[in-house]
Short mmCIF file of C-alpha atoms in Angstrom, two decimals:
data_model
loop_
_atom_site.label_atom_id
_atom_site.label_comp_id
_atom_site.label_asym_id
_atom_site.label_seq_id
_atom_site.Cartn_x
_atom_site.Cartn_y
_atom_site.Cartn_z
CA MET A 1 9.22 30.38 20.68
CA ASN A 2 10.48 33.49 18.92
CA PRO A 3 10.66 34.10 15.19
CA ILE A 4 13.74 32.73 13.47
CA SER A 5 16.78 33.99 15.32
CA VAL A 6 19.10 31.00 15.54
CA PRO A 7 22.32 31.38 13.55
CA GLN A 8 22.27 29.30 10.40
CA GLY A 9 25.38 27.35 11.39
CA ARG A 10 23.99 26.25 14.74
CA ALA A 11 20.65 25.33 13.22
CA MET A 12 22.30 23.33 10.48
CA GLY A 13 24.51 21.59 13.05
CA ARG A 14 21.52 20.30 14.95
CA ALA A 15 19.82 19.44 11.69
CA LEU A 16 22.75 17.36 10.57
CA VAL A 17 22.62 15.47 13.85
CA LEU A 18 19.05 14.61 13.02
CA VAL A 19 19.87 13.71 9.44
CA ALA A 20 22.68 11.43 10.61
CA ALA A 21 20.38 9.87 13.13
CA ALA A 22 17.73 9.44 10.46
CA ALA A 23 20.25 7.50 8.40
CA GLY A 24 20.68 4.85 11.06
CA LEU A 25 18.80 5.12 14.33
CA TRP A 26 15.39 4.12 13.03
CA LEU A 27 16.65 0.56 13.07
CA LEU A 28 17.00 0.83 16.85
CA ALA A 29 13.64 2.46 17.46
CA ALA A 30 10.96 0.41 19.17
CA PRO A 31 7.32 1.31 19.68
CA ALA A 32 6.84 2.50 23.24
CA GLY A 33 4.04 1.24 25.39
CA ALA A 34 3.39 -1.93 23.42
CA ALA A 35 1.57 -4.41 25.58
CA GLU A 36 0.88 -8.00 24.66
CA ARG A 37 -2.74 -9.00 24.06
CA GLY A 38 -2.86 -12.70 23.50
CA ASP A 39 -0.20 -13.54 20.91
CA ARG A 40 -0.62 -10.19 19.13
CA PRO A 41 0.97 -7.06 20.59
CA GLN A 42 -1.45 -4.24 21.26
CA ILE A 43 -1.69 -1.98 18.23
CA ASP A 44 -0.87 1.70 18.62
CA PRO A 45 -3.61 3.54 16.66
CA VAL A 46 -1.27 6.26 15.37
CA ARG A 47 1.27 3.71 14.19
CA LEU A 48 -1.53 1.81 12.48
CA LEU A 49 -2.72 4.95 10.69
CA ASP A 50 0.82 5.63 9.50
CA ARG A 51 1.06 2.10 8.08
CA LEU A 52 -2.39 1.56 6.55
CA GLY A 53 -2.50 5.04 5.09
CA TRP A 54 -0.25 7.84 3.91
CA GLY A 55 0.22 9.31 7.37
CA ALA A 56 -2.04 10.08 10.29
CA THR A 57 -4.13 13.24 10.46
CA SER A 58 -6.39 14.57 13.19
CA SER A 59 -9.43 13.37 11.26
CA ASP A 60 -8.04 9.84 11.05
CA MET A 61 -7.24 9.82 14.76
CA ARG A 62 -10.75 10.89 15.68
CA GLN A 63 -12.18 8.16 13.45
CA ILE A 64 -10.05 5.37 14.88
CA ALA A 65 -10.79 6.59 18.42
CA GLN A 66 -14.48 6.29 17.63
CA LEU A 67 -14.37 2.91 15.88
CA GLY A 68 -11.53 1.13 17.61
CA VAL A 69 -8.67 -0.57 15.78
CA ASP A 70 -10.46 -3.66 14.44
CA ARG A 71 -13.55 -1.82 13.17
CA TYR A 72 -11.35 0.84 11.60
CA ILE A 73 -9.43 -1.84 9.70
CA GLU A 74 -12.68 -3.41 8.49
CA ALA A 75 -13.97 -0.02 7.33
CA GLN A 76 -10.77 0.52 5.37
CA LEU A 77 -10.93 -2.94 3.83
CA HIS A 78 -14.44 -2.24 2.55
CA PRO A 79 -14.49 1.50 1.82
CA LYS A 80 -17.49 3.55 0.79
CA PRO A 81 -17.14 5.93 -2.16
CA ALA A 82 -14.64 8.62 -1.21
CA THR A 83 -15.73 12.22 -0.74
CA LEU A 84 -12.84 14.66 -1.05
CA PRO A 85 -12.78 18.26 0.23
CA GLY A 86 -14.63 20.66 -2.06
CA PRO A 87 -11.52 22.57 -3.25
CA VAL A 88 -9.83 19.28 -4.13
CA GLU A 89 -12.86 18.04 -6.04
CA ARG A 90 -12.87 21.29 -7.98
CA GLN A 91 -9.18 20.90 -8.84
CA LEU A 92 -9.84 17.40 -10.14
CA ALA A 93 -12.93 18.43 -12.07
CA ALA A 94 -11.06 21.25 -13.83
CA MET A 95 -8.44 18.90 -15.26
CA THR A 96 -8.42 17.94 -18.91
CA LEU A 97 -8.34 14.27 -17.89
CA SER A 98 -11.67 14.79 -16.11
CA GLN A 99 -13.29 16.54 -19.04
CA ARG A 100 -12.09 14.53 -22.01
CA PRO A 101 -11.86 10.72 -22.31
CA LEU A 102 -8.48 9.18 -23.00
CA ALA A 103 -9.86 7.65 -26.19
CA GLU A 104 -10.34 11.16 -27.52
CA LEU A 105 -7.26 12.81 -26.06
CA VAL A 106 -4.60 10.26 -27.00
CA PRO A 107 -5.36 10.09 -30.75
CA GLU A 108 -5.34 13.88 -30.88
CA LEU A 109 -1.89 14.06 -29.29
CA GLU A 110 -0.68 11.19 -31.47
CA ARG A 111 -1.70 13.14 -34.56
CA GLN A 112 0.14 16.15 -33.19
CA ARG A 113 3.25 14.05 -32.57
CA LYS A 114 3.21 12.56 -36.07
CA THR A 115 2.77 16.00 -37.59
CA VAL A 116 5.86 17.19 -35.75
CA GLN A 117 7.84 14.14 -36.88
CA ALA A 118 6.88 14.76 -40.51
CA MET A 119 8.06 18.36 -40.45
CA THR A 120 11.46 19.22 -41.87
CA MET A 121 14.01 21.01 -39.73
CA SER A 122 12.88 24.56 -39.29
CA ALA A 123 11.90 27.11 -36.71
CA ASP A 124 8.30 25.98 -37.22
CA LYS A 125 9.25 22.44 -36.20
CA ASP A 126 10.89 23.72 -33.03
CA VAL A 127 7.71 25.59 -32.14
CA ALA A 128 5.52 22.58 -32.93
CA THR A 129 7.78 20.26 -30.94
CA ALA A 130 7.65 22.54 -27.93
CA ALA A 131 3.86 22.72 -28.18
CA TYR A 132 3.54 18.92 -28.30
CA GLN A 133 5.92 18.43 -25.38
CA LYS A 134 4.04 21.02 -23.36
CA ALA A 135 0.74 19.25 -24.00
CA ALA A 136 2.18 15.82 -23.13
CA THR A 137 3.83 17.15 -19.98
CA ALA A 138 0.57 18.76 -18.91
CA ILE A 139 -1.19 15.39 -19.11
CA TYR A 140 1.51 13.72 -17.02
CA ARG A 141 1.30 16.51 -14.44
CA GLU A 142 -2.45 16.03 -14.24
CA PHE A 143 -2.03 12.28 -13.80
CA ALA A 144 0.54 12.75 -11.03
CA SER A 145 -1.46 15.52 -9.39
CA ARG A 146 -4.64 13.38 -9.33
CA MET A 147 -2.81 10.55 -7.65
CA LEU A 148 -1.20 12.82 -5.06
CA LEU A 149 -4.42 14.69 -4.27
CA ARG A 150 -6.35 11.46 -3.73
CA SER A 151 -3.55 10.11 -1.55
CA LEU A 152 -3.51 13.30 0.51
CA TYR A 153 -7.25 13.73 1.05
CA SER A 154 -9.17 10.50 0.46
CA PRO A 155 -10.68 9.04 3.63
CA ASN A 156 -10.07 5.61 2.04
CA GLN A 157 -6.40 5.59 2.88
CA LEU A 158 -5.92 1.83 2.56
CA GLN A 159 -7.49 1.88 -0.89
CA GLU A 160 -5.02 4.61 -1.89
CA GLN A 161 -2.14 2.59 -0.44
CA MET A 162 -3.19 -0.42 -2.47
CA ALA A 163 -3.70 1.68 -5.59
CA TRP A 164 -0.05 2.71 -5.26
CA PHE A 165 1.02 -0.87 -4.48
CA TRP A 166 -0.72 -2.31 -7.56
CA ALA A 167 0.40 0.55 -9.78
CA ASN A 168 3.94 -0.42 -8.78
CA HIS A 169 3.23 -4.15 -9.19
CA PHE A 170 1.74 -3.60 -12.65
CA SER A 171 4.33 -0.95 -13.37
CA VAL A 172 4.39 1.02 -16.61
CA PHE A 173 6.89 3.70 -17.59
CA GLN A 174 5.73 7.21 -18.33
CA GLY A 175 8.54 7.70 -20.84
CA LYS A 176 7.09 4.94 -23.03
CA SER A 177 3.39 4.86 -22.21
CA GLY A 178 3.25 8.66 -22.44
CA VAL A 179 -0.19 10.23 -22.34
CA MET A 180 -1.80 6.75 -22.33
CA LEU A 181 -0.82 6.67 -18.66
CA GLY A 182 -3.40 9.42 -18.05
CA ASP A 183 -6.11 7.34 -16.39
CA TYR A 184 -4.21 4.11 -15.74
CA VAL A 185 -4.59 4.24 -11.95
CA ASP A 186 -8.04 5.85 -11.93
CA ALA A 187 -9.64 3.54 -14.50
CA ALA A 188 -7.79 0.23 -14.22
CA ILE A 189 -6.40 -0.02 -10.69
CA ARG A 190 -8.03 2.05 -7.93
CA PRO A 191 -11.58 0.67 -8.36
CA ARG A 192 -10.20 -2.89 -8.00
CA ALA A 193 -7.40 -2.26 -5.50
CA LEU A 194 -9.17 -4.14 -2.69
CA GLY A 195 -11.21 -6.46 -4.89
CA ARG A 196 -10.40 -9.62 -6.83
CA PHE A 197 -6.85 -10.03 -8.16
CA ARG A 198 -8.13 -11.56 -11.40
CA ASP A 199 -10.10 -8.39 -12.12
CA LEU A 200 -6.98 -6.26 -11.62
CA LEU A 201 -5.01 -8.52 -13.91
CA GLY A 202 -7.63 -8.25 -16.63
CA ALA A 203 -8.05 -4.48 -16.29
CA THR A 204 -4.34 -3.82 -16.64
CA LEU A 205 -4.20 -6.12 -19.66
CA ARG A 206 -6.89 -4.07 -21.38
CA HIS A 207 -5.33 -0.68 -20.63
CA PRO A 208 -3.39 0.94 -23.49
CA ALA A 209 -0.62 2.11 -21.14
CA MET A 210 0.33 -1.52 -20.41
CA LEU A 211 -0.07 -2.70 -23.99
CA ARG A 212 2.14 0.11 -25.27
CA TYR A 213 4.74 -0.25 -22.51
CA LEU A 214 5.25 -3.99 -22.99
CA ASP A 215 4.96 -3.92 -26.78
CA ASN A 216 1.91 -6.15 -27.11
CA GLU A 217 0.46 -3.92 -29.82
CA GLN A 218 3.27 -5.41 -31.95
CA ASN A 219 2.36 -9.01 -31.05
CA VAL A 220 0.91 -10.73 -34.10
CA ALA A 221 0.48 -14.33 -35.27
CA GLY A 222 3.66 -15.58 -36.90
CA ARG A 223 5.75 -12.73 -35.45
CA ILE A 224 5.19 -12.98 -31.73
CA ASN A 225 6.55 -10.43 -29.28
CA GLU A 226 7.24 -12.11 -25.93
CA ASN A 227 7.71 -9.01 -23.76
CA TYR A 228 4.28 -8.84 -22.15
CA ALA A 229 3.93 -12.61 -21.83
CA ARG A 230 7.25 -12.83 -19.98
CA GLU A 231 6.38 -10.07 -17.51
CA LEU A 232 2.89 -11.47 -16.98
CA LEU A 233 4.45 -14.70 -15.77
CA GLU A 234 7.51 -13.36 -13.99
CA LEU A 235 6.31 -10.08 -12.44
CA HIS A 236 2.51 -10.03 -12.46
CA THR A 237 1.51 -13.57 -11.49
CA LEU A 238 3.69 -16.65 -10.87
CA GLY A 239 6.99 -14.95 -9.99
CA VAL A 240 10.44 -15.79 -11.30
CA ASP A 241 10.48 -19.10 -9.39
CA GLY A 242 6.88 -19.94 -10.24
CA GLY A 243 7.64 -23.03 -12.30
CA TYR A 244 6.99 -21.76 -15.82
CA SER A 245 9.29 -22.43 -18.77
CA GLN A 246 10.43 -20.58 -21.87
CA GLN A 247 7.90 -22.67 -23.76
CA ASP A 248 5.16 -21.22 -21.53
CA VAL A 249 6.37 -17.70 -22.34
CA GLN A 250 6.10 -18.40 -26.05
CA GLU A 251 2.72 -20.09 -25.74
CA LEU A 252 1.33 -17.19 -23.68
CA ALA A 253 2.71 -14.75 -26.26
CA ARG A 254 0.73 -16.66 -28.90
CA VAL A 255 -2.36 -16.38 -26.71
CA LEU A 256 -1.89 -12.62 -26.53
CA THR A 257 -1.59 -12.08 -30.27
CA GLY A 258 -4.19 -9.61 -31.54
CA VAL A 259 -4.52 -7.85 -28.15
CA GLY A 260 -3.55 -4.27 -28.91
CA ILE A 261 -4.46 -0.62 -29.37
CA ASN A 262 -6.37 1.28 -32.02
CA LEU A 263 -5.80 5.04 -32.10
CA THR A 264 -7.89 5.63 -35.19
CA ALA A 265 -11.61 6.13 -35.54
CA ASP A 266 -11.87 3.15 -37.88
CA ALA A 267 -12.13 -0.60 -37.31
CA PRO A 268 -9.88 -2.85 -39.41
CA LYS A 269 -11.30 -4.55 -42.48
CA LEU A 270 -11.95 -8.17 -41.56
CA LYS A 271 -13.09 -11.32 -43.29
CA PRO A 272 -16.79 -12.03 -42.59
CA GLU A 273 -15.97 -15.11 -40.46
CA LEU A 274 -13.80 -12.98 -38.13
CA GLN A 275 -16.04 -9.96 -37.71
CA SER A 276 -17.96 -11.36 -34.73
CA GLN A 277 -14.63 -11.82 -32.87
CA TYR A 278 -13.61 -8.19 -33.17
CA LEU A 279 -13.78 -6.09 -29.99
CA ARG A 280 -13.19 -2.38 -29.45
CA ASP A 281 -13.39 -0.72 -26.04
CA GLY A 282 -11.97 2.78 -25.99
CA LEU A 283 -8.40 2.46 -27.21
CA PHE A 284 -8.31 -1.29 -26.49
CA GLU A 285 -8.74 -3.55 -29.47
CA PHE A 286 -8.81 -7.29 -30.06
CA ASN A 287 -8.11 -7.81 -33.74
CA PRO A 288 -8.84 -11.44 -34.75
CA ALA A 289 -6.89 -10.98 -37.98
CA ARG A 290 -3.72 -10.65 -35.90
CA HIS A 291 -4.51 -13.55 -33.53
CA ASP A 292 -2.96 -17.03 -33.57
CA TYR A 293 -5.97 -19.37 -33.52
CA GLY A 294 -3.88 -22.52 -33.14
CA ASP A 295 -4.26 -24.61 -29.98
CA LYS A 296 -1.66 -24.05 -27.23
CA VAL A 297 -0.32 -25.73 -24.09
CA LEU A 298 0.09 -23.40 -21.10
CA LEU A 299 1.53 -24.59 -17.77
CA GLY A 300 1.13 -28.20 -18.84
CA GLN A 301 -2.56 -27.89 -19.72
CA PRO A 302 -4.09 -27.61 -23.21
CA LEU A 303 -5.65 -24.31 -24.22
CA ARG A 304 -7.92 -24.33 -27.24
CA GLY A 305 -7.34 -21.49 -29.68
CA ARG A 306 -10.54 -19.44 -29.86
CA GLY A 307 -9.65 -15.76 -29.74
CA LEU A 308 -10.20 -13.39 -26.84
CA ALA A 309 -11.91 -16.13 -24.81
CA GLU A 310 -8.63 -18.03 -24.59
CA VAL A 311 -6.93 -14.86 -23.28
CA ASP A 312 -9.48 -14.80 -20.45
CA GLU A 313 -8.96 -18.52 -19.78
CA ALA A 314 -5.20 -18.01 -19.62
CA LEU A 315 -5.61 -15.15 -17.12
CA ASP A 316 -7.96 -17.33 -15.02
CA ARG A 317 -5.33 -20.05 -14.98
CA LEU A 318 -2.55 -17.64 -13.95
CA ALA A 319 -4.60 -15.77 -11.33
CA ARG A 320 -5.69 -18.99 -9.58
CA HIS A 321 -2.30 -20.71 -9.61
CA PRO A 322 -0.81 -21.49 -6.16
CA ALA A 323 2.50 -19.92 -7.22
CA THR A 324 0.66 -16.66 -7.94
CA ALA A 325 -0.97 -16.76 -4.51
CA ARG A 326 2.41 -17.16 -2.78
CA PHE A 327 4.15 -14.57 -4.96
CA VAL A 328 1.48 -11.90 -4.60
CA CYS A 329 0.94 -12.53 -0.88
CA ARG A 330 4.66 -12.39 -0.12
CA LYS A 331 4.88 -9.07 -1.94
CA MET A 332 1.83 -7.59 -0.16
CA ALA A 333 3.21 -8.72 3.20
CA ARG A 334 6.61 -7.23 2.47
CA TYR A 335 4.94 -3.94 1.55
CA PHE A 336 3.13 -3.77 4.89
CA LEU A 337 5.88 -5.21 7.11
CA ALA A 338 9.36 -4.07 8.02
CA GLY A 339 11.30 -6.80 6.24
CA ASP A 340 10.49 -10.20 4.80
CA PRO A 341 7.41 -12.01 6.13
CA SER A 342 7.70 -15.44 7.69
CA PRO A 343 6.90 -18.42 5.44
CA ALA A 344 4.06 -19.34 7.81
CA LEU A 345 2.38 -15.95 7.34
CA VAL A 346 2.75 -16.14 3.57
CA GLU A 347 1.15 -19.58 3.54
CA GLN A 348 -1.77 -18.36 5.68
CA MET A 349 -2.34 -15.45 3.34
CA ALA A 350 -1.95 -17.60 0.24
CA ALA A 351 -4.50 -20.11 1.57
CA THR A 352 -7.03 -17.27 1.99
CA PHE A 353 -6.11 -15.87 -1.42
CA LEU A 354 -6.87 -19.20 -3.09
CA ARG A 355 -9.98 -19.95 -1.01
CA SER A 356 -11.48 -16.52 -1.74
CA ASP A 357 -10.62 -16.57 -5.45
CA GLY A 358 -8.02 -13.87 -4.99
CA GLN A 359 -9.97 -11.40 -2.85
CA VAL A 360 -7.38 -8.82 -1.79
CA ALA A 361 -9.34 -7.49 1.20
CA ASP A 362 -9.81 -10.97 2.68
CA THR A 363 -6.12 -11.71 2.21
CA LEU A 364 -5.00 -8.44 3.78
CA ARG A 365 -7.22 -9.11 6.81
CA VAL A 366 -5.09 -12.16 7.59
CA LEU A 367 -1.98 -10.00 7.46
CA PHE A 368 -3.41 -7.18 9.60
CA ARG A 369 -4.51 -9.62 12.31
CA SER A 370 -1.08 -11.23 12.55
CA SER A 371 1.40 -10.62 15.34
CA GLU A 372 4.10 -9.96 12.72
CA PHE A 373 2.15 -6.97 11.48
CA ALA A 374 1.56 -5.57 14.96
CA ARG A 375 5.22 -5.99 15.94
CA SER A 376 6.43 -4.24 12.78
CA LEU A 377 4.43 -1.02 13.27
CA GLY A 378 6.67 2.02 13.50
CA LYS A 379 9.70 0.16 12.16
CA GLN A 380 9.33 0.48 8.39
CA PHE A 381 11.42 3.14 6.70
CA LYS A 382 9.38 5.36 4.39
CA ASP A 383 10.21 5.37 0.71
CA PRO A 384 10.20 8.83 -0.95
CA VAL A 385 6.50 8.73 -1.87
CA HIS A 386 5.50 7.85 1.68
CA TYR A 387 7.81 10.50 3.12
CA VAL A 388 6.55 13.32 0.91
CA ILE A 389 2.85 12.56 1.25
CA SER A 390 2.99 11.93 4.99
CA ALA A 391 4.91 15.17 5.55
CA VAL A 392 2.31 17.22 3.68
CA ARG A 393 -0.58 15.40 5.40
CA LEU A 394 0.92 16.11 8.80
CA ALA A 395 1.83 19.70 8.00
CA TYR A 396 -1.59 20.77 6.72
CA ASP A 397 -3.92 18.23 8.31
CA GLY A 398 -6.68 18.31 5.72
CA ARG A 399 -6.17 21.85 4.46
CA PRO A 400 -6.23 21.51 0.64
CA ILE A 401 -3.04 22.49 -1.14
CA LEU A 402 -3.34 24.34 -4.43
CA ASN A 403 -0.18 23.22 -6.19
CA THR A 404 1.24 19.68 -6.31
CA ASP A 405 4.20 20.62 -8.52
CA PRO A 406 6.65 20.87 -5.59
CA MET A 407 5.70 17.33 -4.51
CA ILE A 408 6.19 16.03 -8.04
CA GLN A 409 9.63 17.65 -8.17
CA TRP A 410 10.63 16.28 -4.76
CA LEU A 411 9.81 12.76 -5.91
CA ILE A 412 11.91 13.26 -9.03
CA ARG A 413 14.83 14.50 -6.93
CA MET A 414 14.61 11.45 -4.68
CA GLY A 415 14.48 9.02 -7.58
CA GLN A 416 10.85 7.91 -7.28
CA PRO A 417 8.78 9.92 -9.77
CA LEU A 418 5.32 8.50 -10.30
CA HIS A 419 5.63 5.84 -13.01
CA GLY A 420 9.22 6.87 -13.65
CA ARG A 421 10.66 3.36 -13.26
CA GLN A 422 11.97 2.31 -16.67
CA THR A 423 12.14 -1.42 -15.91
CA PRO A 424 8.86 -3.33 -15.40
CA ASP A 425 9.76 -4.63 -11.93
CA GLY A 426 8.54 -1.46 -10.21
CA TYR A 427 10.28 0.46 -7.46
CA PRO A 428 12.03 -1.64 -4.79
CA LEU A 429 10.22 -2.36 -1.53
CA TYR A 430 13.37 -2.74 0.60
CA GLU A 431 14.59 0.21 2.66
CA SER A 432 18.26 0.07 1.59
CA ALA A 433 17.14 1.48 -1.78
CA TRP A 434 16.16 4.76 -0.11
CA THR A 435 18.67 5.39 2.68
CA SER A 436 21.69 6.92 0.96
CA PRO A 437 23.24 10.09 2.46
CA GLY A 438 22.07 12.04 -0.59
CA GLN A 439 18.53 10.82 0.00
CA MET A 440 18.62 11.96 3.61
CA THR A 441 20.00 15.36 2.69
CA THR A 442 17.16 15.85 0.21
CA ARG A 443 14.64 14.87 2.86
CA PHE A 444 16.06 17.54 5.15
CA GLU A 445 15.69 20.11 2.38
CA ILE A 446 12.07 19.06 1.88
CA ALA A 447 11.46 19.23 5.62
CA SER A 448 12.94 22.71 5.59
CA ALA A 449 10.72 23.86 2.71
CA ILE A 450 7.57 22.55 4.38
CA GLY A 451 8.54 23.52 7.91
CA ASN A 452 9.30 27.10 6.91
CA GLY A 453 6.11 27.42 4.87
CA ARG A 454 8.02 28.13 1.67
CA ALA A 455 7.31 24.99 -0.32
CA GLY A 456 5.01 26.68 -2.82
CA LEU A 457 2.15 24.26 -2.15
CA PHE A 458 -0.36 27.14 -1.86
CA ARG A 459 0.88 29.15 -4.78
CA GLY A 460 -2.30 28.75 -6.80
CA GLU A 461 -3.18 30.93 -9.73
CA ALA A 462 -6.14 32.46 -7.94
CA ASP A 463 -4.70 32.60 -4.44
CA GLN A 464 -1.30 34.25 -4.56
CA GLY A 465 -1.46 35.40 -0.97
CA ALA A 466 -2.10 32.01 0.66
CA GLU A 467 1.57 31.06 0.86
CA ALA A 468 2.10 33.61 3.59
CA SER A 469 -0.02 31.50 5.97
CA ALA A 470 1.58 28.20 5.08
CA VAL A 471 3.79 27.72 8.15
CA PRO A 472 2.51 24.57 9.86
CA GLN A 473 1.83 24.52 13.60
CA LEU A 474 3.14 21.02 14.22
CA SER A 475 3.96 21.46 17.90
CA ASP A 476 0.25 22.00 18.57
CA SER A 477 -0.93 19.04 16.51
CA LEU A 478 -2.81 16.07 17.87
CA TYR A 479 -0.34 13.87 16.00
CA PHE A 480 2.59 15.26 17.96
CA GLU A 481 0.77 14.78 21.22
CA ARG A 482 0.40 11.07 20.40
CA MET A 483 3.93 10.74 19.03
CA ARG A 484 5.66 12.53 21.90
CA GLY A 485 6.23 9.30 23.81
CA HIS A 486 7.88 7.65 20.81
CA LEU A 487 10.56 10.30 20.34
CA GLY A 488 14.17 9.44 21.10
CA GLU A 489 16.46 11.47 23.31
CA ALA A 490 18.29 13.17 20.41
CA THR A 491 15.05 14.32 18.81
CA ARG A 492 13.61 15.61 22.08
CA LYS A 493 16.73 17.64 22.78
CA ALA A 494 16.80 19.09 19.28
CA LEU A 495 13.15 20.10 19.52
CA GLU A 496 13.74 21.71 22.92
CA GLN A 497 16.56 23.79 21.45
CA ALA A 498 14.64 24.94 18.37
CA GLY A 499 14.77 28.70 18.05
CA SER A 500 11.48 29.19 16.20
CA PRO A 501 8.30 27.33 15.27
CA GLN A 502 9.68 26.97 11.75
CA GLU A 503 12.89 25.38 13.00
CA TRP A 504 10.90 23.11 15.33
CA ASN A 505 8.86 21.95 12.33
CA VAL A 506 11.99 21.19 10.32
CA PHE A 507 13.51 19.17 13.14
CA LEU A 508 10.38 17.07 13.60
CA LEU A 509 9.94 16.40 9.86
CA SER A 510 13.60 15.39 9.51
CA SER A 511 13.73 13.32 12.69
CA PRO A 512 14.45 9.58 12.62
CA GLU A 513 11.03 8.92 14.14
CA PHE A 514 9.23 10.65 11.26
CA MET A 515 11.19 8.64 8.71
CA ASP A 516 9.41 5.49 9.90
CA ARG A 517 5.86 4.34 9.51
#
């Protein structure tokens, strides 16, 4: 193919055909070459990589070819510590979040914020406000960049998928949690993403981002705040139809009194009989002077008032409830399937969830071995996060990018910034939320930026010249070789008519087939 020579109008015409097709034809696409093996269709390795991870790369394909499908799934369910490429590790290590603990950073920024608030209107206040906002924005960018870099380059792709899933399940809003969000995924979620659900539940409860977002730092005996208790029941454990009552919400709110945040260096002054109950762990604090020590009744069972221990007992009760098993398993299945799971599959997963005391890996194994999972591969429309990360993974195939800012901006444009959901229900898991014409147009623009090598992903401070070599060679990729048989007629014709490698890249990245996973 020659360098770009196709008139813009003709190129855009073919592109719009692809965009229009992307808006509807994925529903008609079917995985080619699927052969039945017992009652489970044979799994296409590339389709599996696209579903279990953030998009297949050559390295992934070599690994699955070596292990086979079932052993690859087992390796992903029980990952070893991830080793990232050296340049990525160096980017992570250079971040403020890697060098300073949140318990030190947050109080410092809080003091800066309060100083700004106390200032009278003046030019000095404008300067101080801008400085605070710059510092807070830098922390958010580091948080988002860490999550994107790990998603792009970690060999533990399923763990990264589940870190995203749980971060969305236990959703917090950056606009309210602010800099407390800094290590929410790294400290509370990722290490437990494939472990025991109860551990996840407890870790998110003890993270300041959650306590600030759902107002539990304001929850005190005699003046209860129900926000966190309600979402714990409705969104984190039992589900809206899980059989709890308003009385349970109020009782759980009483249980949670005293669970909060301490941004100072000092412990509160307590009566001698309460001092042994006090707990401080980083920014997390259990203050017994704020706790309701009266006995409670939660989900029809008595709960003796005894401080933080009753919080743990309440979480045990919620995590092991059959309604929680069905709610969480249905949501995990929906995340990994194209559409709602069958009731039978949910019950099988829920039975394993309960039998294993909420082990996520054991529960996911049931899903991955099901015929529903195998049949759904290649048919699930990518949400913005999946589209952006998979496009960059395919384009650069392990080559470390230097600048995640374009990815962060693309996600904002498509309405899915990391932890940008204001309501606590997290981003929707159904495809109709992400298939508007405006969404598809933005995806084409992203495909164009990546395909032409002008996305700015290699515009690092110390490597200004790298962008010139950022045009991907997708037509020569191992991924394309494996995907060639899955392409529809419209996509094949468009690719054949591409006037340059750059245009070919754009057409592939905006094709209906690449919109699916």
